[in-house]
Amino acid sequence: MASAHQQQKPGISVQQELSELSDEERGLLQSAAGMPLGKNARPSSAQGRIQTQNVSSVLTETGPGPGAPGPVLIKQTGSELQEKRSEKSVNPDWLERALLKQEYRRHSLPLGDATKLITQQRSIRNPASSLSKLKIEQRVSLENLTKLKLAFEDYEKAGTRSLDLPRFRQTIRRCLGLRDITDAQIRELFMKIDYSGQGSVEWDEFCTYMQLEYTEKEELVVRSKQVAFALPATMKPLSHGEPILKIHQISDGMIVTLKEDGAVSYWSSTLQLRKSKSVFHERPIGRKAKWATDLVTMPQYNKLIIGTGDREIQLYELSSLEPHCQINSLETVPLKLDYCYTGPDECAVVYGDAQGCVSIILMTSVGETLRLWKKLPKVENVPSISIDHAVQSPNITYIRWKVHEDWVTKVKYFQSIPAVVSTSNHEASALVIGCILPSTNIEQQMREIKEACREGKGKKAGFGVSSPQQRVACDQTVFSIYKGVKTFDFCTTRNLLITGGMDRLIRMWNPYVPGSPTGILKGHSALIFYLHIATEDGRVFSVSTDNSARIWDIQDQSCLFAAHPKASFLRGELTACLYSPAVKGLYISTDSLALLSLKTKAEPQGSYTTSHKEAVLCCGYSAGFRQVVSCSEGSVIKVWDVDTGNEMFEFGGAHGLSAVTCMTFDPKGRRLVTGGRDGCLRIWNFNNGHCLKTLSREDGAPEICDCCYLQVHRNTFVMSVGWARRIDVYLDSAEDTRHVQRPKPAWEDDLMKGHREDVLCVAQCPPYLLATGSYDGEIIMWNLVSGRIQSRFLTPPPPNAEDPQTVDRSVLSLVFLRTRAIDAAFSSAASLLSSGAQGQVHFWNVQNGGKFVQSFNASRLQQQIRKLAVTADDRLLFAGDDVGYVCVYDIQHCALALRQDPPPTVNFWRAHISSITGLHLIESEQVLLTSSTDCTVRLWSITGEFIGTFGQRERWSLHTASSWKHPAVPYEVLIDPLSLPSHCRLDGKIQTLSDVLSSESTEDTESDSPNKVRNRLPSSSDREMEEINSAFYPQHRKWRRHEIFKHANKSPDHAGPKLYHALKCYDVDDVPAACEELDLTLAGIDAFTASSEREEPAGI
């Protein structure tokens, strides 16, 4: 029934198809299109010529549904699609695409998006429809696996151990019970399991595939969370004296430290000392010195707050460290301080003391209050006010809570709750989350008073400076923790509270559930001294008194990294810690000030989109799975869907810590072969990350540069070349079950007459031709059957090379013109292309002994050509150079016989900002795949239209040009200096002063009119121009545009002739003082255009 319906569907008219929609769907389309469905567009509109009756079906506009045969539109090229769209609409092509991309902003809706909106609406109403987009292996449950196992066992009892594709399809449909899966999805799963192409699948192979896929996904999650400190720590020795009590970071990134003797120091983020000063007033001999307890900043008022052992809270200027004022005569010593900006010109200062009390000073009109306090009488050179007098001010509210039975170890004010969190070593009140002001719940307070009266206790009412008050139970949440709490941190975003103390455990709490922790992190062997929650990274940083630092993952509650003191070189007693999100590191104070920085990689800036975190060294396309595979320098392999750009799978550590330098697919496209800098080849089932075989030399080998699959008669081989300067050939046989295989004996000519330098590339032309290129520019043609050398060439130097011996002649890419190589009619024509120095591409004739035919410059900036690719009919050549340009040439009539004309340029564009490492044509889809060391893999139409970058947030549809990025270009390409348009000053056509003078003298002799004015004045002297020309425009023309801009603002050298020396005076004819302008409107001329043209000098 489904197939019959699909066959009848394209013949249904739009009116019939829309009549089947529900009222809700019709309403959606009416509101989106702005017109009733089934009616023609208004003739007066710009799109009045487009009528709904002219479209046979809505489905023909959006492409086929699942399982339906695709229309011819899918196979059309980008130019043909543009012609189709231009016939349907009078709007420009770029405007239609821009409107289609703005799905939620457009005011009109073409018929091509009707089915898309209906599908979106139905998926919202039916969430199960979105599950059909998942892979089959992602929807298999444990119950399904049990049914599958029983089905395979039934087949095995019947004598069939393995299932072919029809039986596998039938079993999957019966056991999984998924009605929405298609035959194409089942066939894709079958091909992934049957990677060897034997045509059958066993139960063990099915289980192995499923297990390895989920294992790799789990390892991917772990790998994505990997983090480590850069060891050893960056150390800054401290002078002998009092220890550092507090490390604090201010808004400009500077680090402020406070010592016990009152010495305040300012450090840069890299621990460079900027300023240091002792803020305490010197006391007479015999009087005990003042000592500091804690430090906090008031950034809104440029103040520094320091608590002292003399029961004072002192305020200093943050920039000059000059004393501003102080609050003295506190009840006890303020051990821990905190500050919070609570509103416009309002703030709160909180401190905990040795009596277990938490005191809160709420201030309004802060600026005016601090100004008045600065005028008070001075005590020890600091304007002072006692706490008793301060609370009498209407701008000051003072609250003192009795919270703990031991001194306060840490206190912090959280404006988002709002509440004050304090800790102590007392187990019964280890951590308390309490309100700032007393509760207004009178009934609750009266109930507490009555209960206290029954117990014979009195209830104090009112607030005084010397009498701390007890909070009622409803105003606080108390956490009882074994051995108390030394430190804590609270994250309101994740609603997470963590504590640490003497029991060496880190507890994770829900702040509203004090009964039991949600998790416990074990690993430290000493008292927990410092804790910090990195909200943006989902990590917890902890430091214990044995100088060990650990990083924990919040979600997994596991330790990601541990830095032991033997590795970090931290020595001495731990006194202060601080985690800086800006620096992504821990500042730790012991006998020295240290910085434990996280190992981080450079993140893309601005709007950059990357496919890998490291440079991409190779990429390829599997036609069987319609997937793109890319390999990076970090030994990570990613699998992408070419139709949407989504990442399908990823696995890392492909070659350990070595980079993956090359890759190829087997003839069926089901297995991946990679070569790395570890000298090994590995064969993979790239859909689940299963390493099938390892191919390596017995004595080991250096880096492998290129590899390919060969088929000689009925045998298949894997061939690799590299720094070993030899050709290694491995037999690929399904009967060989050894995991590690060795190469076949080397060819005799390879041992005796082979390359003398590193072999960088290899190319094959069936049935028997093989070409290899080396670092010294030598190209050797081999006979695959006999292993003999057929011919050898030496790459010629570029025509403008001054010293051919110093030119880099390395051959980085080779490609055969197969239509010429196997056709006897082209025996005198070139059939091999190679890359050369300074952007040269060379044509070689490989028949009749071989010879050089011609060469041409294929790089616009004379850069090294990295990759070459040709179409199947050998008509178009694609060349990718060292700065990211892709140039397309028509070579159909090039290098035939004695013809030496360079091929015409068809197209060129900037694809990347760095060297191109992969260039592959997907001719079945008329697209081009590129990769680069700029960490991106991109897809382009064959005409250069930008489709997208793999890994971008927006999905594309390969057959819907409106979903492409075109006409946009990659952001980093757009802003790169080398992408600037051509200009005389950028191309090196800059005239010096001598050129101007000589040209003017020549013109003076040739000119008949003395009234001719020349508007060419030099902007710099000869000496400066010579410096720029010699520095940035050498003879071999290798320069980068951004280097020119470095000296754009350089002051001119005034040695030699000045600018005014080039000025000349001429007699000017007398002209009338005023003249009447002509009325140009009578002649049909635009007056604005004419006036603009008159303003331009026309050779006057």
PDB file of N, CA and C in Angstrom, residues 28 242 459 483 843:
ATOM      1  N   LEU A  28      -2.112  27.172   9.595  1.00  0.00           N
ATOM      2  CA  LEU A  28      -0.687  27.489   9.688  1.00  0.00           C
ATOM      3  C   LEU A  28      -0.159  28.004   8.365  1.00  0.00           C
ATOM      4  N   GLU A 242      55.965  37.388  56.913  1.00  0.00           N
ATOM      5  CA  GLU A 242      54.658  36.847  57.222  1.00  0.00           C
ATOM      6  C   GLU A 242      54.044  36.174  55.995  1.00  0.00           C
ATOM      7  N   LYS A 459      13.032  35.052  75.847  1.00  0.00           N
ATOM      8  CA  LYS A 459      13.208  35.402  74.443  1.00  0.00           C
ATOM      9  C   LYS A 459      13.539  36.878  74.344  1.00  0.00           C
ATOM     10  N   LYS A 483      32.821  16.644  61.679  1.00  0.00           N
ATOM     11  CA  LYS A 483      34.057  17.400  61.837  1.00  0.00           C
ATOM     12  C   LYS A 483      33.985  18.816  61.261  1.00  0.00           C
ATOM     13  N   PHE A 843      53.081  19.131 -16.405  1.00  0.00           N
ATOM     14  CA  PHE A 843      52.467  18.076 -17.205  1.00  0.00           C
ATOM     15  C   PHE A 843      53.570  17.139 -17.694  1.00  0.00           C
TER      16      PHE A 843
END
